[in-house]
mmCIF file with all atom_site columns, C-alpha atoms in Angstrom:
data_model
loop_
_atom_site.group_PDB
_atom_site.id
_atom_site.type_symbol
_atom_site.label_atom_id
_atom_site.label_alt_id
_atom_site.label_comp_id
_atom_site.label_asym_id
_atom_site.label_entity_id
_atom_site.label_seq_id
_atom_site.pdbx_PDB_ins_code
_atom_site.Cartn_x
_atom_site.Cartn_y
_atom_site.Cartn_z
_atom_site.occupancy
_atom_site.B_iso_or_equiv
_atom_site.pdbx_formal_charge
_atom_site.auth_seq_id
_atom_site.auth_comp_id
_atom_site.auth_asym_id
_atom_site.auth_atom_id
_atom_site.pdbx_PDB_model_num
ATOM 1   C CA . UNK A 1 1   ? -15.085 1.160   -10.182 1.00 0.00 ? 1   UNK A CA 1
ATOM 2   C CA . UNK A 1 2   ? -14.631 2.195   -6.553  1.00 0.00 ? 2   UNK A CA 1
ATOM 3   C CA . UNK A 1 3   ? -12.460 -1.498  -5.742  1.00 0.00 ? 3   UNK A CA 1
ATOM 4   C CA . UNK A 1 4   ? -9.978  -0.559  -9.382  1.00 0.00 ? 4   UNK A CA 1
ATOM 5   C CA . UNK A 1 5   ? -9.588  2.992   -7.569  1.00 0.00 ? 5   UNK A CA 1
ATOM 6   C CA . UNK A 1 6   ? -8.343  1.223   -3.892  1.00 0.00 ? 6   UNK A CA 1
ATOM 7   C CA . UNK A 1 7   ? -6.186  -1.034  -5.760  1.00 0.00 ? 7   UNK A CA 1
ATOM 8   C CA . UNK A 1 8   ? -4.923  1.904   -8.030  1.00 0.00 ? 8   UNK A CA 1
ATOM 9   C CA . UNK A 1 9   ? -4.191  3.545   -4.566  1.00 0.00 ? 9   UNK A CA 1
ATOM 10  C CA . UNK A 1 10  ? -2.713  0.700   -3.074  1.00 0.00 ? 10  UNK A CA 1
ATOM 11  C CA . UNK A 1 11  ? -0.124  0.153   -6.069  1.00 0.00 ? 11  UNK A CA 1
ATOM 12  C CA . UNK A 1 12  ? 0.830   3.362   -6.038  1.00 0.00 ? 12  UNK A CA 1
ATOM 13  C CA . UNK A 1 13  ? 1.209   3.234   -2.380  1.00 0.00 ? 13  UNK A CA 1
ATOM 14  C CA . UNK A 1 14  ? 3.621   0.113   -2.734  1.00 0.00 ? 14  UNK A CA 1
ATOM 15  C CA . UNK A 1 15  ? 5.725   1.946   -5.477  1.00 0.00 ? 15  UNK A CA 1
ATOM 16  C CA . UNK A 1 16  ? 6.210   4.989   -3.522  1.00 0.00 ? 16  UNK A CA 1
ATOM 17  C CA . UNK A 1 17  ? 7.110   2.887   -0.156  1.00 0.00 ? 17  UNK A CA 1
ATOM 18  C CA . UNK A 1 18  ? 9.591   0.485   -2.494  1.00 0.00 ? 18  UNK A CA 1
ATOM 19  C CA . UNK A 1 19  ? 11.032  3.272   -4.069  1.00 0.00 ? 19  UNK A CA 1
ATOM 20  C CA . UNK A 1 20  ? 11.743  5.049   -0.818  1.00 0.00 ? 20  UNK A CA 1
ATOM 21  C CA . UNK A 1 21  ? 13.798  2.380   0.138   1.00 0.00 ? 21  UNK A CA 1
ATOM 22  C CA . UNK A 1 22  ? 16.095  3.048   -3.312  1.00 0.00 ? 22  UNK A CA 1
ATOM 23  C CA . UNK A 1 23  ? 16.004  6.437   -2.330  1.00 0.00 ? 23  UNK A CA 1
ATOM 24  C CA . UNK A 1 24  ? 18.247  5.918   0.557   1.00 0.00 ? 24  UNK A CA 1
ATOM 25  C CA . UNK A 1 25  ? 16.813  8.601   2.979   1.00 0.00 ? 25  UNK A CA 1
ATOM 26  C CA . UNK A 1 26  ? 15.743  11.066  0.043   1.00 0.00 ? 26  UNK A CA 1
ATOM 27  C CA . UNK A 1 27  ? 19.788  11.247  -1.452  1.00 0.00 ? 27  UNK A CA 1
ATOM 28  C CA . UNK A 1 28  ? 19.221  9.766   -5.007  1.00 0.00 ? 28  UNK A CA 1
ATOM 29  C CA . UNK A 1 29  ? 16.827  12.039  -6.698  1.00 0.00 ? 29  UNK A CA 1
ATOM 30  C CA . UNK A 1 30  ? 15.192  9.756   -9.193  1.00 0.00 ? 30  UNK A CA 1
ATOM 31  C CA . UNK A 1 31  ? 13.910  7.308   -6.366  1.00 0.00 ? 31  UNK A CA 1
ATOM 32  C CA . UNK A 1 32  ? 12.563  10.241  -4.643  1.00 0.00 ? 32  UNK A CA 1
ATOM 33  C CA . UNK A 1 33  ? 10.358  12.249  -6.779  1.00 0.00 ? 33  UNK A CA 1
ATOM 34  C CA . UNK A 1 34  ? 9.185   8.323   -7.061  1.00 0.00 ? 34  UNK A CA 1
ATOM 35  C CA . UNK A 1 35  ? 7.910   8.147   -3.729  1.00 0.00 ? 35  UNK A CA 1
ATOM 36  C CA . UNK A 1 36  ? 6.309   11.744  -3.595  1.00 0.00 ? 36  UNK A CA 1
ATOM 37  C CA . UNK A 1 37  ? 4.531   11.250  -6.818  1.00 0.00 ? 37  UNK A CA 1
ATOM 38  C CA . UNK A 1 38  ? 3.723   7.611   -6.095  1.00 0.00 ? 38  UNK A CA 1
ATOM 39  C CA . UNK A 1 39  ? 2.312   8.827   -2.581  1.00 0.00 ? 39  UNK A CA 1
ATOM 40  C CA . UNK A 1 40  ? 0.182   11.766  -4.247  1.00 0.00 ? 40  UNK A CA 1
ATOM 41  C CA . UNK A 1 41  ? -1.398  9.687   -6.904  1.00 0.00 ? 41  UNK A CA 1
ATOM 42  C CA . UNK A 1 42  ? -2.554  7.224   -4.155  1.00 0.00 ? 42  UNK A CA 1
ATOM 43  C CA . UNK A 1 43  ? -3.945  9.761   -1.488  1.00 0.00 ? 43  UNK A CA 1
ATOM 44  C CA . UNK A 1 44  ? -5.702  11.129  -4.885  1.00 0.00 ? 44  UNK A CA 1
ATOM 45  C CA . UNK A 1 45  ? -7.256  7.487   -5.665  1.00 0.00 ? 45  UNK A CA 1
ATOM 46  C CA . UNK A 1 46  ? -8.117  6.623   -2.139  1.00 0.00 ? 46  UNK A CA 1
ATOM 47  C CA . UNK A 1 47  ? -9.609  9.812   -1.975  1.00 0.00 ? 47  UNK A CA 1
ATOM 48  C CA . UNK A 1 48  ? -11.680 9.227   -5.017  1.00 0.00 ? 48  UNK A CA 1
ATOM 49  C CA . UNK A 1 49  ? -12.471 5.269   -3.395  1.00 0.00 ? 49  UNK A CA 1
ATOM 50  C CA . UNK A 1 50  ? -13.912 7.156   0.047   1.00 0.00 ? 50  UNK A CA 1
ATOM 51  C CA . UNK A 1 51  ? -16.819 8.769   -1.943  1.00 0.00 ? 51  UNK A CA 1
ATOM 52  C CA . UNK A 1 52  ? -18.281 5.500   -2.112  1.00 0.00 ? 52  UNK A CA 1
ATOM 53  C CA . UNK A 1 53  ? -16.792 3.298   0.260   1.00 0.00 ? 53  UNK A CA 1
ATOM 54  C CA . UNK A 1 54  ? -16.954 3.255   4.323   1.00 0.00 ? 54  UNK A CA 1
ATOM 55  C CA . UNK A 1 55  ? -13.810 4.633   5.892   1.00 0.00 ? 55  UNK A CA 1
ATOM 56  C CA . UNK A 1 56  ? -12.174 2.005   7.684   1.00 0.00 ? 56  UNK A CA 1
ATOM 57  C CA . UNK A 1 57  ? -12.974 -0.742  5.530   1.00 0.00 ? 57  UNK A CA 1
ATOM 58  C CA . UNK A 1 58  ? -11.261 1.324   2.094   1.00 0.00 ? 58  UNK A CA 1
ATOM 59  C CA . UNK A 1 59  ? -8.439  2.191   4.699   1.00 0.00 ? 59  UNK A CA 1
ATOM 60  C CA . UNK A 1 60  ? -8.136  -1.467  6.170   1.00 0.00 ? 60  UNK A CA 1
ATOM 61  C CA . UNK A 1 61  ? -7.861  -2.689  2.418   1.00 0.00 ? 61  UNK A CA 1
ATOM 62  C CA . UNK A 1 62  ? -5.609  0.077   1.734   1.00 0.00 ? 62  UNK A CA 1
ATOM 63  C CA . UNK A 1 63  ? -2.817  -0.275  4.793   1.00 0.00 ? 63  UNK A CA 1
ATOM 64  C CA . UNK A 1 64  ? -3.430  -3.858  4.761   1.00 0.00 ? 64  UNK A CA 1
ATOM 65  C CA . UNK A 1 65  ? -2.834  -5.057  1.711   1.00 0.00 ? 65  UNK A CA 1
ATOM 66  C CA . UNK A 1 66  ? -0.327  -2.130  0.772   1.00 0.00 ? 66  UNK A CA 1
ATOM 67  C CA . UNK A 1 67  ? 2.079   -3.753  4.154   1.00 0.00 ? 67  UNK A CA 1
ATOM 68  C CA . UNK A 1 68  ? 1.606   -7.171  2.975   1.00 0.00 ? 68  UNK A CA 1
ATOM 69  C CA . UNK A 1 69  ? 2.740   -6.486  -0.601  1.00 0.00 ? 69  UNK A CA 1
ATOM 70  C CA . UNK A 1 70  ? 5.746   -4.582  0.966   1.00 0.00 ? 70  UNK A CA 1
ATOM 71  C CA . UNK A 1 71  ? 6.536   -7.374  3.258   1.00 0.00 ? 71  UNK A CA 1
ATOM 72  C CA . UNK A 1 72  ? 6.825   -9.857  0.475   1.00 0.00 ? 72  UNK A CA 1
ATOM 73  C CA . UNK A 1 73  ? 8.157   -7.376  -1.161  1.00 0.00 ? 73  UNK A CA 1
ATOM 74  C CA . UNK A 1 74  ? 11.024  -6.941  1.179   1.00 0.00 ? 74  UNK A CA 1
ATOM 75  C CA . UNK A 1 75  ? 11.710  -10.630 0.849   1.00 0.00 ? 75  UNK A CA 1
ATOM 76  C CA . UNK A 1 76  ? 11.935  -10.869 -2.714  1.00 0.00 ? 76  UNK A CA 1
ATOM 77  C CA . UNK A 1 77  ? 13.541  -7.667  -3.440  1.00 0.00 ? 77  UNK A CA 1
ATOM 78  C CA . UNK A 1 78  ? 15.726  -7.158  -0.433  1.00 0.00 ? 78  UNK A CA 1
ATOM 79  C CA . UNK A 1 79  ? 16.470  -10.343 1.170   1.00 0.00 ? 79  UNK A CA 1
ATOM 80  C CA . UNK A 1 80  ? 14.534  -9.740  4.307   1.00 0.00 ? 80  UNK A CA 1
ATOM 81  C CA . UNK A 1 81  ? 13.938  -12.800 6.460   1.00 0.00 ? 81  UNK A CA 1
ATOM 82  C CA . UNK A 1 82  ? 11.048  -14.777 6.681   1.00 0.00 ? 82  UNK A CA 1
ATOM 83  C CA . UNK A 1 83  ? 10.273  -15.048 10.343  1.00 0.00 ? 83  UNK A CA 1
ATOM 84  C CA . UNK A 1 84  ? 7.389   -16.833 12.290  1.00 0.00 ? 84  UNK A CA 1
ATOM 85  C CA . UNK A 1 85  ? 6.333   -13.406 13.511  1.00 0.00 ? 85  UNK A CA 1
ATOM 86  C CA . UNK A 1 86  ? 5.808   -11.497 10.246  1.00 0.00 ? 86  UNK A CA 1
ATOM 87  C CA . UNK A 1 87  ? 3.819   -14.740 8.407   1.00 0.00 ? 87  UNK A CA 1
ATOM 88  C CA . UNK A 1 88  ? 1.549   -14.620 11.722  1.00 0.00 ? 88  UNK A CA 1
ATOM 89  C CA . UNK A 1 89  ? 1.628   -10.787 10.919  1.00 0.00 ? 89  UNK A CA 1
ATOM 90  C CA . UNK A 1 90  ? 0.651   -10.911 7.165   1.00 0.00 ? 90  UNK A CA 1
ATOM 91  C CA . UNK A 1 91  ? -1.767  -13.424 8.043   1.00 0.00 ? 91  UNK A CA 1
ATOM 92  C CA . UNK A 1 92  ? -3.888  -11.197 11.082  1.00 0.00 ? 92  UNK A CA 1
ATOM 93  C CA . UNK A 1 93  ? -3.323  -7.677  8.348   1.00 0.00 ? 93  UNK A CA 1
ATOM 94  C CA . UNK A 1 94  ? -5.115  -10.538 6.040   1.00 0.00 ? 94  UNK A CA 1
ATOM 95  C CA . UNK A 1 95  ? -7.852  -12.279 8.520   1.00 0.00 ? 95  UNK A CA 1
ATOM 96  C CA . UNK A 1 96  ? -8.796  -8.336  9.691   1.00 0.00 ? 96  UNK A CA 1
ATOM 97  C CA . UNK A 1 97  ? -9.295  -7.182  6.312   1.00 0.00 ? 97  UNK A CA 1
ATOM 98  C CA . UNK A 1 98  ? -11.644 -10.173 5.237   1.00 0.00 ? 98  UNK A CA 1
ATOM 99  C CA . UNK A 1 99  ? -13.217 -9.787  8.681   1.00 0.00 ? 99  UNK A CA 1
ATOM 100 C CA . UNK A 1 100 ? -14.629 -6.150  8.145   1.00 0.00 ? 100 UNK A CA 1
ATOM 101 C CA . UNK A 1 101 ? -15.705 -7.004  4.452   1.00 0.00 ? 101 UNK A CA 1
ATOM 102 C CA . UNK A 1 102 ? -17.741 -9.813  6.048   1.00 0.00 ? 102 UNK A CA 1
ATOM 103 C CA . UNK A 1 103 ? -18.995 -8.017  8.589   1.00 0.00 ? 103 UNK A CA 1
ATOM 104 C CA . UNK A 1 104 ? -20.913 -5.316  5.508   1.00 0.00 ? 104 UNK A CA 1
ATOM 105 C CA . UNK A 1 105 ? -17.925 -2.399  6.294   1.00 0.00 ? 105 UNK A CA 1
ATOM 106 C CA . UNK A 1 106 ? -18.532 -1.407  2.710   1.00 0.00 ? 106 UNK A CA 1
#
């Protein structure tokens, strides 16, 4: 239950930072109450995950995986280039996360 909570945080998380960007610095309402609302109900899940779960590894999972879904998302969504430097990014976010789960951070 505690791991459907993160990930319930972390989608919210990615709505709320995707519709930020439709927002366009808070003008268009609709996009906005998105973001607040999407950014409450995730603090509220990854609050809920932390009663169980060590702090940095629910937060690495969190940030981590919440930046690489945004990243892709920006390429997908936004035509953002793919550069060398954000795959190596994605890929440490990636390789840190796995790291403190293997190293019994939960």
């Amino acid at each position: 239950m505690t791991y459907l909570l993160l990930f319930g945080a972390i989608a919210a998380e990615v709505i709320a930072t995707t519709s930020m960007k439709f927002s366009e610095g808070f003008s268009k309402l609709w996009p906005s109450v998105l973001t607040a609302v999407g950014y409450v109900i995730s603090f509220y899940l990854l609050a809920q995950a932390l009663k169980s779960m060590s702090i940095g590894t629910a937060y690495a999972i969190w940030s981590g995986v919440g930046t690489a879904t945004v990243a892709v998302i920006g390429l997908i969504a936004f035509g953002e280039a793919l550069t060398a430097a954000k795959v190596a990014g994605v890929a440490l976010i990636i390789a840190g996360v796995v790291v403190l789960n293997l190293g019994g951070g939960h």
